[in-house]
Structures are given as structure tokens and as C-alpha cells.
Amino acid sequence: NFTNCTAVIPLIFQTNVLTELRKWKLSLIEHHKLQMRQEKEKHTAHVRQLSNEMENLKELLRTYEISIGRKDEVITNLTQALERQKERIELMRKFTLWRIQHVKAKQEEYANRIADKQFRTALMKKVWAAWRALSEEKWKEKVAKACQLRAEDVCVQLTNDYEAKIAELTATLEQTKSEILRLHSEREQYEDTMKKAFMRGVCALNLEAMTMFQGK
């Protein structure tokens, strides 16, 4: 009996050891499966996070493309507006120069006409003087006085007309100069306004981009 017990004890011990080894193996397998499942979940979460980040980057890229397109459109519109304004100012400058030349030509024409009238008046005075010298004394004196009065009236009238016309042309010239100064001032104000508007647009785009960067 003792011999049988001695033989059974190692067998029981071996059975227990094998049982523990199987439990330990099963425990290791379960632990490995748990780790694999956790790693798979982490990997899935990481892939999902990368996909979300990629979508966000794509959305940000589309936003940047839209912003750049709007910026280019604003720059193009401002450039076209400046070109149109330059053309308008150039046309107004040419028209103003033409008006000034036209006024000067009219002034010269009027001055020549007045000079001709004065020359004819002086010539008439000489003729009247020669004719008066050939006439009788009394009749000569009467005619001379009448002619003198008439000539003086004509000269006074011509002088008054000439001075009035010169004053009118001078006023027109001053008005034209004022118009030129006003046009130059409007041009400078317009260019300054366009520059400020352009800078405000650029600043607004930069602020919008910074806000988007900070938000993301």
C-alpha cells in the first residue's frame, strides 16, 4: 500500500502541474487577446482621429482657396477701377486743356478785333482831321467837335466792351483753373480712398485667416 501511495502522489502532482500550466496558458492567451483588442481599438481611434484631421485640413484648404480667390477678385476689381479712373482723369485733363486753349484763342481773336477797331478809329480820326483842315473854320470846328465827341463815344464804348469781355474771359479762365484744381483734388482723394479700401480689404482677409488658424 505504501508503494502504491508513493506511485500515486507523483501522478497527482503532475496532473496538478499540467492543470496549472493549462490555466496559465489560457490566461496568457486571454491576456494577449485583450491586448490585441485594445491595440486594435487604439489603432481604430487613431485612424479615425487622423481622418478627422485630414477632413479638417481639407476644409481649411478649401477655405484658403476661396479666400485667395476672393482676394484676387478684389485686387482685379480695384485694378480695373483704378484704370477706369485714370482714363476718366486723363479725358478730363485733355478736355480742360482744350477748354483753356479755346478760351485763349477766343481772347486772342477778341483782342485782334479790338485792335482792328482801334486802328480804324485812329485812321478815321486822321481822315477827319485832314478833311477838317480843308473845310471852313466854323464848319471845321463844328465838324471837329462832333467827330471828336463821336470818336470819344466810340472809344469809350469800345473800351467798355473790351474791358467787360476781358473780365468775362478772366472769370472763365479762373473758373477753369478752379475746376482743374478740384479735379486734381478729387483724383488724389479717390486714389487715397482706393488705397485705404485696398488695405482694409487686405487686413480683413489677414484677420479672417488668423481667426481661422486660431479656431482650428
Coordinates of C-alpha atoms in Angstrom, one line a residue:
N1 CA 0.0 0.0 0.0
F2 CA 2.8 2.4 0.8
T3 CA 4.3 1.6 -2.5
N4 CA 1.1 2.3 -4.3
C5 CA 0.7 5.7 -2.5
T6 CA 4.2 6.6 -3.4
A7 CA 3.4 6.0 -7.0
V8 CA 0.1 7.9 -7.0
I9 CA 1.5 11.1 -5.4
P10 CA 3.8 12.0 -8.3
L11 CA 1.0 11.3 -10.7
I12 CA -1.4 13.6 -8.8
F13 CA 1.3 16.3 -8.6
Q14 CA 2.0 16.0 -12.3
T15 CA -1.7 16.3 -13.0
N16 CA -2.0 19.4 -10.9
V17 CA 1.1 20.9 -12.6
L18 CA -0.4 20.3 -16.0
T19 CA -3.7 21.7 -14.9
E20 CA -1.9 24.9 -13.7
L21 CA 0.1 25.1 -16.9
R22 CA -3.1 24.9 -18.9
K23 CA -4.8 27.6 -16.8
W24 CA -1.7 29.8 -17.1
K25 CA -1.6 29.2 -20.9
L26 CA -5.3 30.1 -21.2
S27 CA -4.8 33.1 -19.0
L28 CA -1.9 34.2 -21.3
I29 CA -4.0 33.7 -24.4
E30 CA -6.9 35.7 -22.9
H31 CA -4.5 38.4 -21.9
H32 CA -2.9 38.5 -25.3
K33 CA -6.4 38.7 -26.9
L34 CA -7.3 41.5 -24.6
Q35 CA -4.1 43.4 -25.5
M36 CA -4.7 42.8 -29.2
R37 CA -8.3 44.0 -28.9
Q38 CA -7.1 47.2 -27.0
E39 CA -4.4 47.8 -29.6
K40 CA -6.9 47.4 -32.4
E41 CA -9.3 49.8 -30.7
K42 CA -6.4 52.3 -30.2
H43 CA -5.4 51.9 -33.9
T44 CA -9.0 52.4 -35.0
A45 CA -9.4 55.5 -32.8
H46 CA -6.0 56.8 -34.1
V47 CA -7.1 56.2 -37.7
R48 CA -10.4 58.0 -37.0
Q49 CA -8.6 60.9 -35.5
L50 CA -6.2 61.2 -38.5
S51 CA -9.2 61.0 -40.8
N52 CA -10.9 63.8 -38.9
E53 CA -7.7 65.9 -39.0
M54 CA -7.4 65.2 -42.7
E55 CA -11.0 66.4 -43.3
N56 CA -10.4 69.5 -41.2
L57 CA -7.2 70.2 -43.2
K58 CA -9.1 69.7 -46.5
E59 CA -11.9 72.1 -45.3
L60 CA -9.2 74.6 -44.2
L61 CA -7.5 74.2 -47.7
R62 CA -10.9 74.9 -49.4
T63 CA -11.4 77.9 -47.2
Y64 CA -7.9 79.2 -48.1
E65 CA -8.6 78.7 -51.8
I66 CA -11.9 80.6 -51.5
S67 CA -10.2 83.4 -49.6
I68 CA -7.3 83.6 -52.1
G69 CA -9.9 83.6 -55.0
R70 CA -11.8 86.5 -53.3
K71 CA -8.6 88.4 -52.7
D72 CA -7.6 88.0 -56.3
E73 CA -11.0 89.1 -57.4
V74 CA -10.9 92.2 -55.1
I75 CA -7.4 93.1 -56.4
T76 CA -8.7 92.7 -60.0
N77 CA -11.7 94.9 -59.3
L78 CA -9.6 97.5 -57.7
T79 CA -7.1 97.5 -60.5
Q80 CA -9.9 97.9 -63.1
A81 CA -11.4 100.7 -61.1
L82 CA -8.1 102.5 -60.9
E83 CA -7.6 102.1 -64.6
R84 CA -11.1 103.4 -65.4
Q85 CA -10.4 106.4 -63.0
K86 CA -7.1 107.1 -64.7
E87 CA -8.8 107.1 -68.1
R88 CA -11.5 109.4 -66.8
I89 CA -9.0 111.8 -65.3
E90 CA -6.9 111.7 -68.5
L91 CA -10.0 112.6 -70.6
M92 CA -11.0 115.4 -68.2
R93 CA -7.4 116.7 -68.3
K94 CA -7.5 116.7 -72.1
F95 CA -10.9 118.4 -72.1
T96 CA -9.8 121.0 -69.7
L97 CA -6.6 121.8 -71.7
W98 CA -8.9 122.0 -74.8
R99 CA -11.2 124.5 -73.0
I100 CA -8.2 126.6 -71.9
Q101 CA -6.8 126.7 -75.4
H102 CA -10.2 127.5 -76.7
V103 CA -10.6 130.4 -74.3
K104 CA -7.1 131.7 -75.1
A105 CA -7.9 131.5 -78.8
K106 CA -11.2 133.5 -78.2
Q107 CA -9.2 136.0 -76.1
E108 CA -6.7 136.5 -78.9
E109 CA -9.4 136.8 -81.5
Y110 CA -11.2 139.4 -79.5
A111 CA -8.0 141.3 -78.8
N112 CA -7.2 141.3 -82.5
R113 CA -10.7 142.5 -83.3
I114 CA -10.5 145.3 -80.8
A115 CA -7.0 146.3 -82.1
D116 CA -8.5 146.5 -85.7
K117 CA -11.4 148.6 -84.4
Q118 CA -8.9 151.0 -82.6
F119 CA -6.8 151.2 -85.8
R120 CA -9.8 152.0 -87.9
T121 CA -10.9 154.6 -85.3
A122 CA -7.4 156.2 -85.4
L123 CA -7.5 156.2 -89.1
M124 CA -10.9 157.8 -89.1
K125 CA -9.6 160.4 -86.8
K126 CA -6.8 161.2 -89.2
V127 CA -9.2 161.4 -92.1
W128 CA -11.5 163.6 -90.2
A129 CA -8.5 165.8 -89.2
A130 CA -7.4 166.1 -92.9
W131 CA -10.9 166.8 -94.0
R132 CA -11.4 169.3 -91.2
A133 CA -8.3 171.2 -92.3
L134 CA -9.7 171.7 -95.8
S135 CA -13.1 172.9 -94.6
E136 CA -14.1 176.3 -93.4
E137 CA -13.1 177.4 -90.0
K138 CA -16.5 177.4 -88.3
W139 CA -17.8 174.5 -90.1
K140 CA -14.5 172.8 -89.4
E141 CA -14.8 173.5 -85.8
K142 CA -18.3 172.2 -85.6
V143 CA -17.5 169.0 -87.5
A144 CA -14.3 168.5 -85.5
K145 CA -16.2 168.8 -82.2
A146 CA -18.9 166.5 -83.5
C147 CA -16.4 164.0 -84.8
Q148 CA -14.4 164.3 -81.6
L149 CA -17.4 163.6 -79.5
R150 CA -18.4 160.7 -81.7
A151 CA -14.9 159.3 -81.6
E152 CA -14.8 159.6 -77.9
D153 CA -18.1 157.9 -77.5
V154 CA -16.9 155.1 -79.8
C155 CA -13.7 154.8 -78.0
V156 CA -15.4 154.8 -74.6
Q157 CA -17.9 152.2 -75.9
L158 CA -15.2 150.0 -77.4
T159 CA -13.1 150.3 -74.2
N160 CA -16.1 149.4 -72.0
D161 CA -16.9 146.4 -74.3
Y162 CA -13.3 145.3 -74.3
E163 CA -12.9 145.6 -70.5
A164 CA -16.2 143.7 -70.0
K165 CA -15.1 141.0 -72.4
I166 CA -11.7 140.7 -70.7
A167 CA -13.4 140.5 -67.3
E168 CA -15.7 137.7 -68.6
L169 CA -12.9 135.8 -70.1
T170 CA -10.7 136.2 -67.0
A171 CA -13.6 134.9 -64.8
T172 CA -14.0 132.0 -67.2
L173 CA -10.2 131.3 -67.0
E174 CA -10.3 131.4 -63.2
Q175 CA -13.3 129.1 -63.1
T176 CA -11.5 126.7 -65.4
K177 CA -8.4 126.8 -63.2
S178 CA -10.5 126.1 -60.1
E179 CA -12.2 123.2 -62.0
I180 CA -8.7 121.8 -62.8
L181 CA -7.6 122.1 -59.1
R182 CA -10.9 120.5 -58.0
L183 CA -10.4 117.6 -60.4
H184 CA -6.8 117.0 -59.2
S185 CA -8.1 117.1 -55.6
E186 CA -10.8 114.6 -56.4
R187 CA -8.3 112.4 -58.1
E188 CA -6.0 112.4 -55.1
Q189 CA -8.9 111.8 -52.7
Y190 CA -10.1 108.9 -54.9
E191 CA -6.7 107.3 -55.1
D192 CA -6.2 107.7 -51.3
T193 CA -9.7 106.2 -50.7
M194 CA -8.9 103.2 -53.1
K195 CA -5.6 102.6 -51.3
K196 CA -7.3 102.7 -47.9
A197 CA -10.1 100.4 -49.1
F198 CA -7.5 98.0 -50.6
M199 CA -5.5 98.0 -47.3
R200 CA -8.8 97.4 -45.3
G201 CA -9.6 94.5 -47.6
V202 CA -6.1 93.0 -47.2
C203 CA -6.3 93.5 -43.4
A204 CA -9.8 91.9 -43.3
L205 CA -8.5 88.9 -45.2
N206 CA -5.5 88.6 -42.9
L207 CA -7.7 88.9 -39.8
E208 CA -10.1 86.3 -41.2
A209 CA -7.2 83.9 -41.9
M210 CA -5.7 84.5 -38.4
T211 CA -9.1 83.8 -36.9
M212 CA -9.5 80.6 -38.9
F213 CA -6.0 79.5 -37.9
Q214 CA -6.6 80.2 -34.2
G215 CA -10.0 78.5 -34.4
K216 CA -8.6 75.4 -35.9

